[in-house]
Each structure stands twice: as structure tokens, then as C-alpha cells.
XYZ file of C-alpha atoms in Angstrom:
748
model
C 159.382 107.727 74.593
C 159.216 106.445 71.117
C 159.768 108.881 68.090
C 157.105 111.063 66.879
C 155.699 110.005 63.561
C 153.456 111.625 60.876
C 152.151 109.295 58.079
C 149.735 110.271 55.265
C 147.888 107.393 53.460
C 146.713 108.156 49.899
C 143.972 105.672 49.012
C 142.821 105.325 45.199
C 138.999 104.992 45.271
C 138.470 105.332 41.567
C 136.092 103.459 39.720
C 138.388 101.099 38.185
C 139.416 99.934 41.870
C 135.824 98.316 41.958
C 136.853 95.650 39.508
C 137.821 92.129 40.800
C 141.000 91.081 39.133
C 143.090 87.808 39.097
C 140.416 85.478 40.457
C 139.927 87.421 43.624
C 136.472 87.418 45.423
C 136.992 90.994 46.490
C 137.343 94.052 44.613
C 140.710 95.844 44.356
C 139.481 98.534 46.732
C 138.563 96.172 49.278
C 141.704 94.163 48.893
C 143.730 97.439 49.131
C 141.877 98.609 52.188
C 142.887 95.291 53.947
C 146.276 96.732 54.097
C 145.426 100.141 54.748
C 143.261 99.428 57.655
C 145.716 97.052 59.026
C 148.264 99.711 59.212
C 146.115 102.281 60.411
C 144.566 100.119 63.192
C 148.343 98.993 64.270
C 149.087 102.717 64.825
C 145.824 103.321 66.628
C 146.634 100.440 69.176
C 149.627 101.888 70.213
C 147.723 104.684 71.978
C 150.562 107.030 71.607
C 149.669 110.595 70.979
C 152.637 111.243 68.807
C 151.834 108.493 66.426
C 149.681 110.615 63.943
C 148.189 110.165 60.640
C 146.242 111.464 57.797
C 144.291 110.000 54.811
C 143.750 111.419 51.345
C 141.187 110.140 48.931
C 142.242 109.844 45.301
C 139.986 109.878 42.249
C 137.062 110.822 44.469
C 133.757 112.311 43.192
C 134.293 115.651 44.718
C 137.433 117.920 45.557
C 138.230 118.973 49.095
C 141.921 120.228 49.511
C 143.517 123.670 49.801
C 144.827 123.610 46.240
C 141.341 122.520 44.746
C 141.286 125.821 42.776
C 143.854 124.536 40.393
C 142.605 121.891 37.887
C 145.411 119.400 38.339
C 144.252 118.938 42.021
C 140.639 117.974 41.262
C 138.992 114.749 42.538
C 141.530 114.744 45.519
C 139.929 114.897 48.842
C 141.426 115.169 52.468
C 139.395 112.587 54.583
C 141.301 112.978 57.658
C 143.759 115.702 58.718
C 146.912 114.580 60.461
C 146.303 113.831 64.129
C 145.982 111.119 66.565
C 143.293 108.459 65.570
C 140.728 107.266 67.890
C 137.954 104.599 67.487
C 135.176 107.122 66.420
C 137.587 108.494 63.719
C 138.053 105.137 62.417
C 134.484 104.450 62.151
C 133.921 107.695 60.339
C 136.597 107.142 57.871
C 135.039 103.684 57.023
C 131.916 105.442 56.197
C 133.754 107.923 53.869
C 136.097 105.718 51.931
C 133.604 104.566 49.160
C 134.158 103.555 45.603
C 133.749 106.776 43.407
C 132.232 107.056 40.155
C 134.997 108.577 38.291
C 138.414 107.807 37.081
C 139.741 111.349 36.886
C 142.296 112.291 39.465
C 146.312 112.632 39.536
C 148.374 110.503 41.906
C 151.301 112.839 41.646
C 149.200 115.788 42.774
C 147.891 113.889 45.704
C 151.567 113.382 46.627
C 152.011 117.071 46.586
C 148.965 117.728 48.951
C 150.407 114.896 51.158
C 153.802 116.671 51.359
C 151.824 120.159 52.160
C 149.917 118.393 54.963
C 153.112 117.009 56.585
C 155.010 120.367 56.278
C 152.080 122.260 57.759
C 151.632 119.756 60.637
C 155.420 118.817 61.394
C 156.891 122.448 60.484
C 160.489 122.080 61.478
C 160.156 119.604 64.381
C 161.816 116.238 64.443
C 159.294 113.650 62.991
C 159.434 110.383 61.090
C 157.607 111.469 58.068
C 155.991 108.867 55.562
C 153.701 108.900 52.677
C 151.932 105.819 51.660
C 150.335 105.669 48.118
C 147.880 102.612 47.235
C 146.581 102.741 43.769
C 146.029 100.448 40.838
C 147.816 102.852 38.577
C 144.861 103.155 36.108
C 144.377 106.989 36.481
C 146.156 109.797 34.777
C 149.465 110.908 35.789
C 151.066 114.270 35.038
C 154.862 113.653 35.303
C 155.802 117.430 34.838
C 157.760 118.855 37.907
C 158.548 115.459 39.328
C 162.134 116.471 39.940
C 161.069 119.254 42.211
C 158.831 116.852 44.044
C 161.849 114.491 44.553
C 163.889 117.343 45.812
C 161.209 118.420 48.408
C 160.769 114.804 49.604
C 164.461 114.569 50.147
C 164.880 117.880 51.884
C 162.004 117.210 54.424
C 163.399 113.473 54.783
C 160.085 112.112 53.828
C 159.813 108.307 53.148
C 157.730 107.490 50.167
C 156.069 104.084 49.760
C 154.215 103.173 46.639
C 152.005 100.069 46.762
C 150.294 99.005 43.640
C 147.498 96.593 42.801
C 148.815 93.843 40.636
C 152.084 95.963 40.003
C 154.998 93.877 38.647
C 157.683 92.789 41.198
C 160.476 90.497 39.821
C 161.774 89.913 43.427
C 158.499 88.841 44.687
C 157.844 86.843 41.721
C 154.708 88.452 40.342
C 154.081 89.752 36.817
C 150.425 90.665 35.499
C 149.890 89.265 32.026
C 148.068 91.297 29.302
C 148.754 94.512 31.252
C 146.969 97.694 30.015
C 149.761 99.831 28.432
C 148.629 102.938 30.173
C 148.839 101.213 33.540
C 152.232 99.942 32.517
C 153.318 103.358 31.880
C 152.160 104.803 35.116
C 153.742 101.892 36.806
C 157.207 102.892 35.531
C 156.610 106.597 36.412
C 155.776 105.694 40.124
C 158.590 103.344 40.153
C 160.930 105.915 39.031
C 159.676 108.413 41.590
C 160.085 105.924 44.321
C 163.670 104.915 43.385
C 164.686 108.739 42.857
C 163.157 109.424 46.426
C 164.901 106.405 48.045
C 161.537 105.201 48.813
C 159.879 101.822 48.569
C 157.977 100.250 45.555
C 156.056 97.068 45.742
C 153.057 95.016 44.833
C 150.228 94.809 47.167
C 150.259 90.950 47.057
C 153.578 91.035 48.948
C 152.456 93.722 51.388
C 149.211 91.889 52.529
C 151.163 88.613 52.748
C 153.542 90.400 55.097
C 150.694 91.517 57.208
C 150.539 87.944 58.703
C 154.052 88.403 60.256
C 153.603 90.031 63.755
C 155.317 93.328 64.010
C 157.693 93.772 67.046
C 156.813 96.488 69.270
C 159.701 99.144 69.717
C 160.060 100.944 72.799
C 162.618 103.394 74.216
C 164.135 101.840 77.228
C 163.858 103.594 80.565
C 166.779 103.088 83.074
C 165.841 101.206 86.184
C 169.077 101.935 87.990
C 171.739 104.864 87.489
C 174.399 104.553 90.099
C 177.615 102.842 90.881
C 178.837 99.172 90.504
C 181.161 98.652 93.575
C 183.521 95.845 94.534
C 184.270 96.447 98.275
C 183.325 99.235 100.540
C 184.578 102.631 98.994
C 183.850 104.389 102.298
C 186.480 102.333 104.098
C 188.850 101.274 101.393
C 190.567 103.452 98.802
C 191.137 100.407 96.618
C 187.501 99.704 96.141
C 186.128 99.608 92.609
C 183.430 102.028 91.792
C 181.966 102.433 88.336
C 179.293 104.727 87.204
C 176.700 102.349 85.370
C 173.194 102.357 83.994
C 170.773 99.500 83.975
C 168.156 98.980 81.301
C 165.635 96.183 80.600
C 166.870 93.775 77.735
C 163.743 91.587 77.557
C 160.218 92.234 78.741
C 157.101 90.283 78.925
C 154.420 91.646 76.478
C 151.005 90.855 77.680
C 147.691 91.111 75.647
C 145.407 93.990 76.218
C 142.840 93.394 79.094
C 139.176 93.710 78.786
C 137.228 96.513 80.272
C 134.047 96.363 82.200
C 130.705 97.889 80.861
C 127.286 98.164 81.990
C 124.062 98.579 80.068
C 123.045 102.190 80.114
C 119.775 103.142 81.515
C 117.155 103.948 78.812
C 116.362 107.878 79.197
C 114.311 108.057 76.114
C 110.963 107.424 77.960
C 111.656 110.137 80.419
C 112.756 107.871 83.208
C 115.579 109.190 85.311
C 118.765 107.152 85.484
C 119.555 105.421 88.805
C 123.334 106.027 88.203
C 124.946 109.385 89.049
C 127.137 111.435 86.920
C 130.066 110.401 89.199
C 129.650 106.729 88.449
C 128.876 106.917 84.774
C 131.819 107.552 82.370
C 131.320 109.226 78.961
C 131.807 106.945 76.059
C 133.211 109.341 73.625
C 135.489 112.241 74.515
C 133.508 115.509 74.929
C 130.162 113.641 75.052
C 127.837 113.893 77.987
C 127.394 110.759 80.146
C 123.664 110.997 79.751
C 123.565 111.695 76.181
C 121.770 109.152 73.925
C 124.314 109.539 71.291
C 127.377 108.807 73.452
C 127.386 105.182 72.745
C 125.511 103.690 69.896
C 125.504 100.203 71.853
C 124.023 101.726 75.004
C 127.050 100.700 77.131
C 128.942 102.838 79.587
C 132.249 102.060 81.487
C 131.963 101.092 85.186
C 133.522 102.771 88.129
C 134.226 100.938 91.108
C 133.420 102.057 94.688
C 134.343 100.600 97.883
C 132.715 100.860 101.425
C 133.685 99.372 104.662
C 131.378 98.369 107.485
C 131.889 96.844 110.826
C 129.380 94.989 112.974
C 127.103 97.264 115.103
C 124.167 95.705 116.729
C 122.331 99.052 117.332
C 122.755 100.132 113.652
C 120.170 99.247 111.055
C 120.900 95.845 109.524
C 123.516 95.171 112.210
C 126.193 96.814 110.455
C 127.662 100.495 110.175
C 129.568 102.095 107.442
C 133.108 103.524 108.514
C 135.651 105.674 106.633
C 138.790 103.974 105.625
C 140.983 106.291 107.546
C 139.136 105.052 110.872
C 140.340 101.331 110.062
C 143.500 99.551 111.152
C 145.712 97.399 108.786
C 145.805 93.759 109.433
C 147.323 90.601 107.854
C 145.727 87.431 107.167
C 147.439 84.529 109.282
C 145.522 81.492 108.623
C 141.872 82.242 109.402
C 142.952 85.087 111.720
C 143.532 88.751 110.974
C 146.600 90.007 112.766
C 146.708 93.785 113.538
C 149.932 95.574 113.258
C 150.357 99.178 114.143
C 152.450 101.483 112.029
C 155.115 102.026 114.676
C 155.654 98.061 114.883
C 155.360 97.840 111.009
C 158.258 100.181 110.615
C 160.458 97.900 112.548
C 159.995 95.162 109.820
C 160.893 97.434 106.953
C 164.596 97.267 106.018
C 166.220 100.512 105.368
C 168.333 100.334 102.317
C 170.506 102.594 100.121
C 170.582 102.317 96.200
C 173.526 100.430 95.006
C 174.939 97.378 93.032
C 177.485 95.584 95.087
C 179.553 92.559 93.786
C 179.534 90.084 96.467
C 181.573 87.206 94.876
C 182.266 85.184 91.724
C 181.297 81.731 90.599
C 182.378 79.671 87.605
C 180.140 79.246 84.556
C 180.159 75.251 85.045
C 178.740 75.727 88.535
C 175.739 77.704 87.739
C 172.316 76.143 86.617
C 170.093 77.875 84.204
C 166.969 76.969 86.233
C 168.278 79.523 88.929
C 167.070 82.506 86.510
C 164.036 84.256 88.213
C 163.378 87.137 85.972
C 163.628 88.680 82.560
C 167.136 89.833 81.660
C 168.497 93.382 82.087
C 171.684 95.142 80.413
C 174.336 96.876 82.408
C 176.216 99.570 80.668
C 178.722 102.199 81.571
C 177.777 105.714 81.975
C 177.418 107.056 78.368
C 179.450 110.251 78.650
C 182.002 108.788 80.997
C 185.023 107.810 79.359
C 186.732 106.520 82.470
C 183.828 104.495 83.462
C 183.457 102.775 80.126
C 187.111 101.716 80.229
C 186.725 100.464 83.708
C 183.570 98.399 82.887
C 185.226 96.894 79.817
C 188.001 95.766 81.990
C 185.484 93.994 84.353
C 183.633 92.578 81.391
C 186.750 90.965 79.819
C 188.050 89.738 82.893
C 184.817 87.846 83.552
C 184.920 86.358 80.039
C 188.455 85.391 80.207
C 188.089 83.672 83.447
C 184.738 82.131 82.429
C 182.982 83.353 85.339
C 179.876 85.052 86.741
C 179.596 87.644 89.255
C 177.048 87.621 92.029
C 175.797 90.972 93.198
C 173.355 92.764 95.528
C 171.127 95.191 93.795
C 168.934 97.954 95.282
C 167.380 99.974 92.606
C 166.020 102.820 94.810
C 166.367 103.844 98.493
C 164.342 101.774 100.885
C 163.629 99.115 98.158
C 164.075 95.606 98.987
C 167.426 93.980 97.875
C 167.612 91.464 95.336
C 170.563 89.150 94.170
C 171.469 89.232 90.514
C 173.796 87.297 88.381
C 176.101 89.495 86.179
C 177.285 87.750 82.830
C 179.680 89.264 80.431
C 178.356 89.818 76.917
C 180.974 90.807 74.115
C 179.737 91.539 70.785
C 181.101 93.514 67.799
C 181.303 97.093 68.835
C 179.275 96.383 71.943
C 180.037 95.228 75.410
C 177.747 95.067 78.538
C 176.704 92.895 81.521
C 173.611 90.899 81.520
C 171.777 90.410 84.711
C 169.086 88.076 85.897
C 167.670 87.771 89.374
C 168.556 84.909 91.684
C 166.781 83.138 94.408
C 167.610 83.625 98.136
C 168.291 80.597 100.214
C 164.641 80.736 101.539
C 163.375 80.833 98.017
C 164.842 77.334 97.134
C 162.913 74.326 97.886
C 164.542 70.737 97.204
C 162.486 67.793 96.563
C 163.476 64.164 96.002
C 161.859 62.056 93.189
C 162.170 58.458 92.490
C 164.748 57.362 89.846
C 163.367 56.779 86.300
C 165.572 53.717 85.644
C 164.944 51.474 88.593
C 162.672 50.678 91.463
C 163.832 50.770 95.186
C 161.652 48.730 97.417
C 160.856 49.336 101.051
C 163.567 47.096 102.213
C 166.231 49.014 99.896
C 166.335 46.292 97.186
C 167.097 47.600 93.695
C 164.735 46.184 90.709
C 165.949 46.716 87.119
C 162.933 44.928 85.550
C 159.507 46.114 86.693
C 156.160 46.460 85.033
C 156.572 50.520 85.604
C 159.989 50.554 84.066
C 160.393 50.451 80.249
C 162.325 47.331 78.890
C 164.908 47.426 76.270
C 162.547 47.012 73.104
C 160.443 50.119 74.360
C 163.542 52.167 75.127
C 164.990 51.231 71.612
C 161.586 52.096 69.824
C 161.451 55.370 71.691
C 164.974 56.376 70.981
C 164.340 55.649 67.195
C 161.042 57.605 67.103
C 162.681 60.690 68.783
C 165.593 60.630 66.481
C 163.333 60.725 63.443
C 161.467 63.575 65.045
C 164.445 65.956 65.107
C 163.538 69.444 63.837
C 167.021 70.986 64.286
C 167.797 70.618 60.535
C 164.269 69.882 59.117
C 163.814 73.278 57.631
C 165.183 74.728 54.284
C 166.474 78.061 53.329
C 165.917 79.919 50.180
C 168.725 77.851 48.615
C 167.473 74.510 49.858
C 170.043 74.098 52.403
C 168.935 72.385 55.743
C 168.337 74.771 58.626
C 166.477 74.940 61.992
C 162.724 74.318 61.512
C 161.280 76.285 64.276
C 163.742 79.092 64.921
C 163.138 81.311 67.830
C 162.923 84.410 65.814
C 160.086 82.706 63.769
C 157.994 81.721 66.504
C 155.383 84.154 67.954
C 152.772 84.094 70.906
C 149.457 82.967 69.444
C 147.481 84.375 72.242
C 149.048 87.658 71.962
C 148.813 88.285 68.312
C 145.540 86.614 67.741
C 143.799 88.893 70.309
C 145.630 91.971 68.724
C 144.390 90.842 65.371
C 140.796 90.373 66.659
C 140.759 93.836 68.379
C 141.988 95.551 65.142
C 139.527 93.607 63.055
C 136.580 94.516 65.289
C 137.576 98.174 65.332
C 136.854 98.363 61.620
C 134.114 95.744 61.054
C 131.875 95.611 64.283
C 129.442 93.057 62.973
C 131.541 90.963 60.478
C 132.911 87.499 61.634
C 136.558 87.697 62.657
C 138.972 85.956 60.026
C 140.958 82.938 61.027
C 144.286 83.450 62.688
C 147.380 84.252 60.545
C 149.238 80.943 59.272
C 152.314 81.889 60.939
C 150.556 81.833 64.338
C 149.381 78.212 63.908
C 152.304 76.824 61.742
C 154.049 75.370 64.813
C 151.025 74.149 66.567
C 150.895 70.851 64.470
C 153.357 68.395 63.239
C 154.837 68.858 59.754
C 153.085 66.613 57.308
C 156.197 65.524 55.686
C 157.879 64.671 58.878
C 154.666 62.883 60.080
C 154.574 60.605 57.104
C 158.295 59.793 57.589
C 157.791 58.823 61.145
C 154.770 56.791 60.844
C 156.422 53.479 60.725
C 158.497 54.257 63.798
C 155.343 55.329 65.706
C 153.587 52.117 64.976
C 156.639 50.266 66.408
C 156.491 52.413 69.441
C 152.730 51.809 69.975
C 153.382 48.124 69.591
C 156.238 48.108 72.003
C 154.348 50.095 74.579
C 151.111 48.005 74.234
C 149.076 51.124 73.794
C 145.386 50.302 73.706
C 142.527 52.614 73.000
C 140.338 53.291 76.081
C 136.817 52.562 75.116
C 134.290 55.618 75.232
C 132.114 55.860 78.350
C 128.529 54.738 77.288
C 125.816 57.140 77.921
C 122.700 55.774 79.379
C 119.739 57.216 80.920
C 120.622 57.866 84.691
C 117.324 56.929 86.041
C 117.243 53.484 84.187
C 120.860 52.598 85.367
C 121.407 49.164 86.940
C 121.516 48.919 90.591
C 124.725 47.799 92.096
C 123.929 44.502 93.993
C 126.173 43.536 96.842
C 127.981 40.164 96.497
C 126.639 38.931 99.716
C 123.172 39.554 98.809
C 122.546 41.911 101.805
C 121.584 45.387 101.155
C 122.897 47.605 103.981
C 120.529 50.490 103.031
C 117.588 48.228 103.436
C 118.713 46.643 106.549
C 119.282 50.095 108.179
C 115.917 51.491 106.755
C 117.377 53.977 104.291
C 115.999 52.473 101.313
C 112.686 54.041 101.950
C 111.561 56.498 99.328
C 111.756 60.130 100.286
C 108.356 61.760 99.780
C 109.270 65.258 100.967
C 112.383 67.552 100.789
C 113.392 69.558 103.741
C 114.654 73.174 103.411
C 117.368 72.395 105.784
C 119.058 69.645 103.824
C 117.601 69.978 100.316
C 120.422 68.836 97.968
C 121.264 65.368 99.612
C 117.497 64.668 99.912
C 116.864 65.751 96.318
C 119.489 63.368 95.119
C 118.237 60.531 97.306
C 114.590 60.942 96.118
C 116.092 60.684 92.470
C 118.038 57.671 93.322
C 115.049 55.770 94.782
C 112.503 57.051 92.150
C 111.782 54.784 89.158
C 109.021 56.772 87.360
C 108.779 60.215 85.845
C 106.294 61.374 88.318
C 108.931 60.984 91.071
C 111.276 63.095 89.235
C 108.800 65.813 88.662
C 107.566 65.781 92.248
C 111.274 66.048 93.313
C 111.854 68.808 91.042
C 108.795 70.775 91.855
C 109.731 70.624 95.759
C 113.299 71.871 94.968
C 111.952 74.628 92.708
C 109.780 75.782 95.610
C 112.732 75.722 98.089
C 114.721 77.923 95.778
C 111.948 80.515 95.098
C 111.277 80.424 98.806
C 115.063 81.171 99.531
C 115.220 84.004 97.154
C 112.092 85.507 98.445
C 113.204 85.254 102.150
C 116.664 86.462 101.426
C 117.841 89.625 103.208
C 119.635 91.429 100.540
C 121.680 88.887 98.687
C 122.442 86.738 101.854
C 120.585 83.872 100.549
C 121.587 83.984 96.845
C 124.629 81.808 97.296
C 122.591 78.919 98.660
C 120.008 79.239 95.934
C 122.577 79.195 93.232
C 124.116 76.072 94.641
C 120.599 74.412 94.722
C 120.101 75.633 91.151
C 123.374 74.172 89.833
C 122.510 70.819 91.541
C 119.019 70.943 89.827
C 120.561 71.665 86.378
C 123.204 68.797 86.852
C 120.760 66.218 87.927
C 118.003 67.037 85.401
C 120.636 67.186 82.674
C 121.752 63.606 83.679
C 118.186 62.331 84.092
C 117.801 63.541 80.342
C 114.986 65.985 81.617
C 116.171 69.304 80.420
C 112.700 70.532 79.752
C 111.847 70.543 83.371
C 114.792 72.894 84.084
C 114.448 75.313 81.004
C 110.605 75.916 82.038
C 111.616 76.717 85.547
C 114.529 79.128 84.397
C 112.027 81.005 82.087
C 109.485 81.150 84.798
C 112.137 82.325 87.410
C 113.421 85.013 85.039
C 109.830 86.277 84.668
C 109.262 86.381 88.402
C 112.576 88.201 89.184
C 111.934 90.887 86.486
C 108.485 91.199 87.811
C 109.512 91.554 91.476
C 107.184 88.738 92.447
C 109.820 87.214 94.600
C 110.167 89.545 97.516
C 110.947 92.717 95.687
C 113.570 93.895 93.382
C 115.721 90.733 92.806
C 117.224 91.400 89.526
C 120.606 90.954 90.965
C 119.979 87.407 91.291
C 119.212 87.164 87.436
C 122.761 88.728 87.145
C 124.313 85.913 89.523
C 122.534 83.337 87.353
C 124.088 84.571 84.410
C 127.429 84.784 85.911
C 127.264 81.094 87.211
C 126.365 79.959 83.639
C 123.008 78.292 84.996
C 120.859 79.447 81.935
C 118.913 77.224 79.560
C 120.205 73.761 78.728
C 121.348 74.009 75.233
C 121.133 71.412 72.578
C 124.819 70.791 72.415
C 124.609 69.892 76.190
C 121.583 67.622 76.036
C 120.154 65.929 72.975
C 116.686 65.835 74.675
C 116.122 69.646 74.146
C 115.720 71.871 71.139
C 116.971 74.932 72.715
C 119.698 76.448 70.411
C 122.658 78.482 71.622
C 121.291 81.578 70.131
C 117.944 81.311 72.020
C 119.941 80.547 75.241
C 122.061 83.608 74.842
C 118.931 85.556 74.177
C 117.099 84.522 77.281
C 120.283 85.068 79.230
C 121.174 88.378 77.839
C 118.066 90.389 78.189
C 117.988 92.670 81.295
C 121.494 91.404 81.930
C 122.576 94.109 84.307
C 120.752 95.704 87.120
C 120.736 99.756 86.573
C 121.051 100.587 90.275
C 124.403 101.876 91.446
C 123.769 100.586 94.890
C 123.850 96.956 93.654
C 127.347 97.791 92.194
C 128.351 99.143 95.384
C 127.036 96.063 97.267
C 128.804 93.697 94.973
C 132.229 95.638 95.536
C 131.824 95.498 99.121
C 131.174 91.712 99.264
C 134.082 91.245 97.119
C 136.270 93.339 99.427
C 135.386 91.112 102.287
């Protein structure tokens, strides 16, 4: 469990914060809120109840604090009390933080109110306490009693962070020219306060620049194994080694947050009852009723999945009968057959194990290959309060290090858990010793494959050929070697003093997918409608070759291209499919004509529509044939939907619809398809194809078979927005029975 935190942000919203300085396109308040919102949303994204924060507005039009009766605390408003912040709180705060019409308000007094809020909330409990003041320093400051404030901050172990708009920072290399004397004086007072509190004082430009550096997520590790490390059987031999140890994860794979499923809420404003029950509709806001119109302004609600089981029963309606899960037997898929195993037989296949970590043997460092690692690494340390165990494990670690060996061990983390093989490697650092372990494969997990050599060709007769068209010659090998040497990144970077260092160090590389999604989610939480900003530069820095290195290696690249005889493949010409040249056989005899298969197809059957549709298009030479073939296939698709029992015919209709879209796109006749899609949607929503078939439109959207857009075919004027609008309306059926049916089909 991570430490408990209580942070109070003091945001200056005075009239002077509305000015744009130093050529910026946004006001000082908007620029400052870039930093504040990033910090707040980062805390919200942790979803920890112990990560709490509050917000105070400085130089506000009104006054809203417990000390507001005193004049020195005027124009200071508590926007958010200290608590866990959720998305509705973010939206509410964004509406409340607005530029004021006054410059009155004391930043020192705001710090006093923040101290009072932290003291009231945290009491004497253990918290990480922090106050963050973001201001331009243009207001009035009352420095009387600062020494008492410093004393209180130190007593309560509060970290004070002062971030100033255009504050001077020699270390960062920023100095504002022609600074207002009053601002310079306030800046010195705040800097002295931060220094006396052992806090942080900096300029906003540096704080915003550092936002682009992804922050590592610190977690408190949880032990996966707490028992003994043994060498030998302690139950049979008194000389067996037994050490009390604990195992913790050293590295873990962090994955981006997954998306959630939502469904369009039924409209209850017209008095129509919702088809979804209260058991299947989740409230959108904590404490809000599921059927409330104010629960979610977007009209969305979360989806709960339900699963039903059916068996074939000819006497039941529809030929199937619902059964309970407890009445079913467990089976395993073996090829296309379901193999039933009873509980008594299955218990025989389970291996009964006891928790333990047993050393099986040792292997030299030189005999182990790194590709054998099958998992992330974990760390094994001695029991923290056991001095004897600490000394014993230290002896094992040093013995392995001096002998340059690894230990192979059998690990069972808990009773009846399957055993795994792990490699134990010694790790000795200053003041810290441990064993690192990674999972190893069993013999059944190893697959050996033989590949042909890269430097020679071996013929069927066993002859070895050194020169071959598939083998690089000396000139190509030399050119490739020179180019690779010039692409070396191990010393291409430069440190602060200009000395060569590694260009792409492991600590400077971050997962673009992980942190880009995190950036997008946090941005959308604050700005629901504004476009998402581009990714941070550090996420894309290593996705392309450095320009300086690229210019230096261009000459060697040209030599490599010449030696490899690289030629550009000409682009594939796009022509009208229906006007393409017919392939003529060299003999002059057409097999299709000889067998009578060259006759034009005049009618498409429902039993074999796709091949006959394509055959009719291949033999057709005029637009009338294309229109006739399209009309026939459209009729078959609509008839298949109309005659479908439930959704039994939807799959075949979708397949035929996909072929229709593909062929008409190739024929450069997207208008025929788009007209049909609009007509089909109208008929589905109007229940003209055999009743309620709205789920079919859901299937069409899911298969991306909507309108053909302009970017797909130049013969249409349909824009992407129009295509999305046509596909998005009435996107989801409002019947929970449909959801249950879909879940049942997916379970099959």
C-alpha cells in the first residue's frame, strides 16, 4: 500500500493572470493551469483513496474560508476541500476556476489557510503533506509573521512548493527583463519563505517542461513467497541448509488502462419505459439513480454482461432449452471434440504440492543463455528481522558470486500451486545483497529449430556454395559493415559538459503507447471536447533517426544501395476493374468458352450468390449489368434478413454485404452501395424486414460496412463525418434481451 498523501494547490486567479506575456498565445492563468491540471489528473489516475488533495483560489472575487472574518484573508476561496477527487469533481472545479476581476488577495494568507486545511484533515496521522502555490507574484504580500509560518510548516513536516509565472531561475537559465519592482520584491519574499522551509522554488516554464517526462509509478511491493530456501531435504538430513527468505517483484509489466463498454441509455423523457432493468443498468455517478436523466450528460451507461446456457431439446420452443450452470459438466476442447472429465478424474491430474524453494543444482555463468528467461525478475532477500537468516543468505550470495555460478531452484509459491523452475543469480551492491530470480523453461517448453546458414548455400546433394545470388558478396558486406559502423549510437549523445555518452540510454526511453494513452485520458478528463495535444517530444524522440547522424551516414547509405542494387518498385496502377484487359491464353483457346462457362449470368441464385455475383460482374461490360447484379444481390441480402430466425442469417448477410462493398468499390460504383446502405438502415429501423432487426445494424457497424467514404473511393463525395453520422445514429439496441443473446452466442 502506498503512503497516504494530502496536497493543497493554491491557484492564483487574479486579474493580472489574464495577461499574455513573453509572446505566449495563452494567458498566464491558462498556462499555469496546464501544470495544475496535469498534477491533479495524475493523482486522480492512481485511483487511490489515500491520495487526497484540495484546491484554494487566490485573489478571487469573493471570500470563502473559515478565517474570512479577518481582512487579511479576504479574496481567498476554498474551491475543493481535501478529499479523493473523482471525475465529477474535476468537471466542477474546471467550471469554478475562472479569472477574477480583482488583484486583491494575500498569497501568504492563502498558505496559512492551506496549513489549516491539512492540519484539520490529517490530524496527527502519518501523511505526506504538500502545499503547491502557483502565482505570478503580482498581488500584495504581508510578510509579517512569516517566521511563525515557517515554524508551523517544519513542525507538521509540510513540503512547500512555490511555482511562479516568469520567476527568475538562474539554474534553469531564465530571467525576465524589465520586471516590475513590486513583482521582484514579492518574488524574493516567496523565495526566502521556500528556502526557510526547505521547500522548492522554481519557475513555471521549467515545471511545464518537466511535465513531458513520464513519471514512474511507485508501488509498495507485496511478497509472493515467504518461507524457506533449502538445499537438501531438511526432514532427512540434519546438514541440509534452511534459510528463511522473502520474495518480492523487482520488475513488473505496466499496461495501459483498458477501455470500458457503454451502451446508449434509453430516452425516458417522453414517458417511454426503459427496456433495461435496474439490475443491468449501472449508475454513472456515485449516488445517482440509474434511471435519472442527470446521471450522465452523454446518455451513456455501463454494460453488465450476463451469460445463459442452452442445450438442444426438440420438444422445447425453438429447439433449445435453458439450463443452469450447476447442471452442466465441465469439458475440454480436443480438436473439434469436447472431452468430458468428471471431478473425480480431474483430481487425479492435479499435482499436490507444498510451498517451498528448493535448490536443485548449479550452473556456471558461461553455460547459461539469456534467451532462457521466461518472466520478469524477482528479488529474494532474507527475513528482515532474522539476523541468522541474513548472514546465511549473504554467505550463499557471495559463494555464487565468487564461483561465478547460478543456482537452479524449484519454486512453489503456495500449497497446490504448480511448480516452476527459477534461476537464482547473485546481486551485490553497496549496502545491499540479494538473489535475483527469473523463470526457466521445462524440457517440454523448449523447441529446437534448424535454419539454413547465412554465409553459404548447401545443395540437395550436400555441395557447399560460397557464391550465390542469395548470398552477399564482398562489396555488399563491406558496404553494410561501413554503414552499420557509422550508425553507432553508443557514444552519439552528449552530456551537460559536452562529453560523449550513450544516445539512447535505457533510463531515457519510455513506452509511447503507455504514456500517450495516459496523456490522452488525463487531457480528455479536463477538456472533453477540445482536440488532444500532440504527444510529448520525449515519447517520439527515439522513433526517428537523429538528423545529424542521418546526414553523416547519407554517403555510406548511397554506397550500400548501389552495392545491393536496390530498385524502387513501381506503384501499382489503379484502373477501372470493369475495363481491365482480358487475359488471352497463348494457345488462342479459351477453356471457359470451350466448356460453356463464358455465358453471361443473368440470374443470381440464393444458394450460391457470392460466386455468381462475381461471375456476373466479370462477364458484364456495361453499367446496366453492374446495376442488375447489384439489384439481385441486394434483394438476396434483404430476403435473408427478413427470413432470419433471430440472428441465424445475419452472418451470411454480412458476408454478402462485405463482398458487395468490395466489388462496387473496385468497380468505382460506390454510389450504388451507399444508396443501398441508407435504404437498408431506414428499413431496419422502421422494422420493415421481418420485425425488430436493429441488432443487424449493430452488426453492420461492428463489421465497418457503412458508407464508402471519399478517402476509400474518389468516385464518392461522402465525407468521414457524414459516414460516422449515418453509422452512429441508433447505434445500439435498447433491449437487454439482445445483449443476453449476444453474450450467449459469444460463449458458444
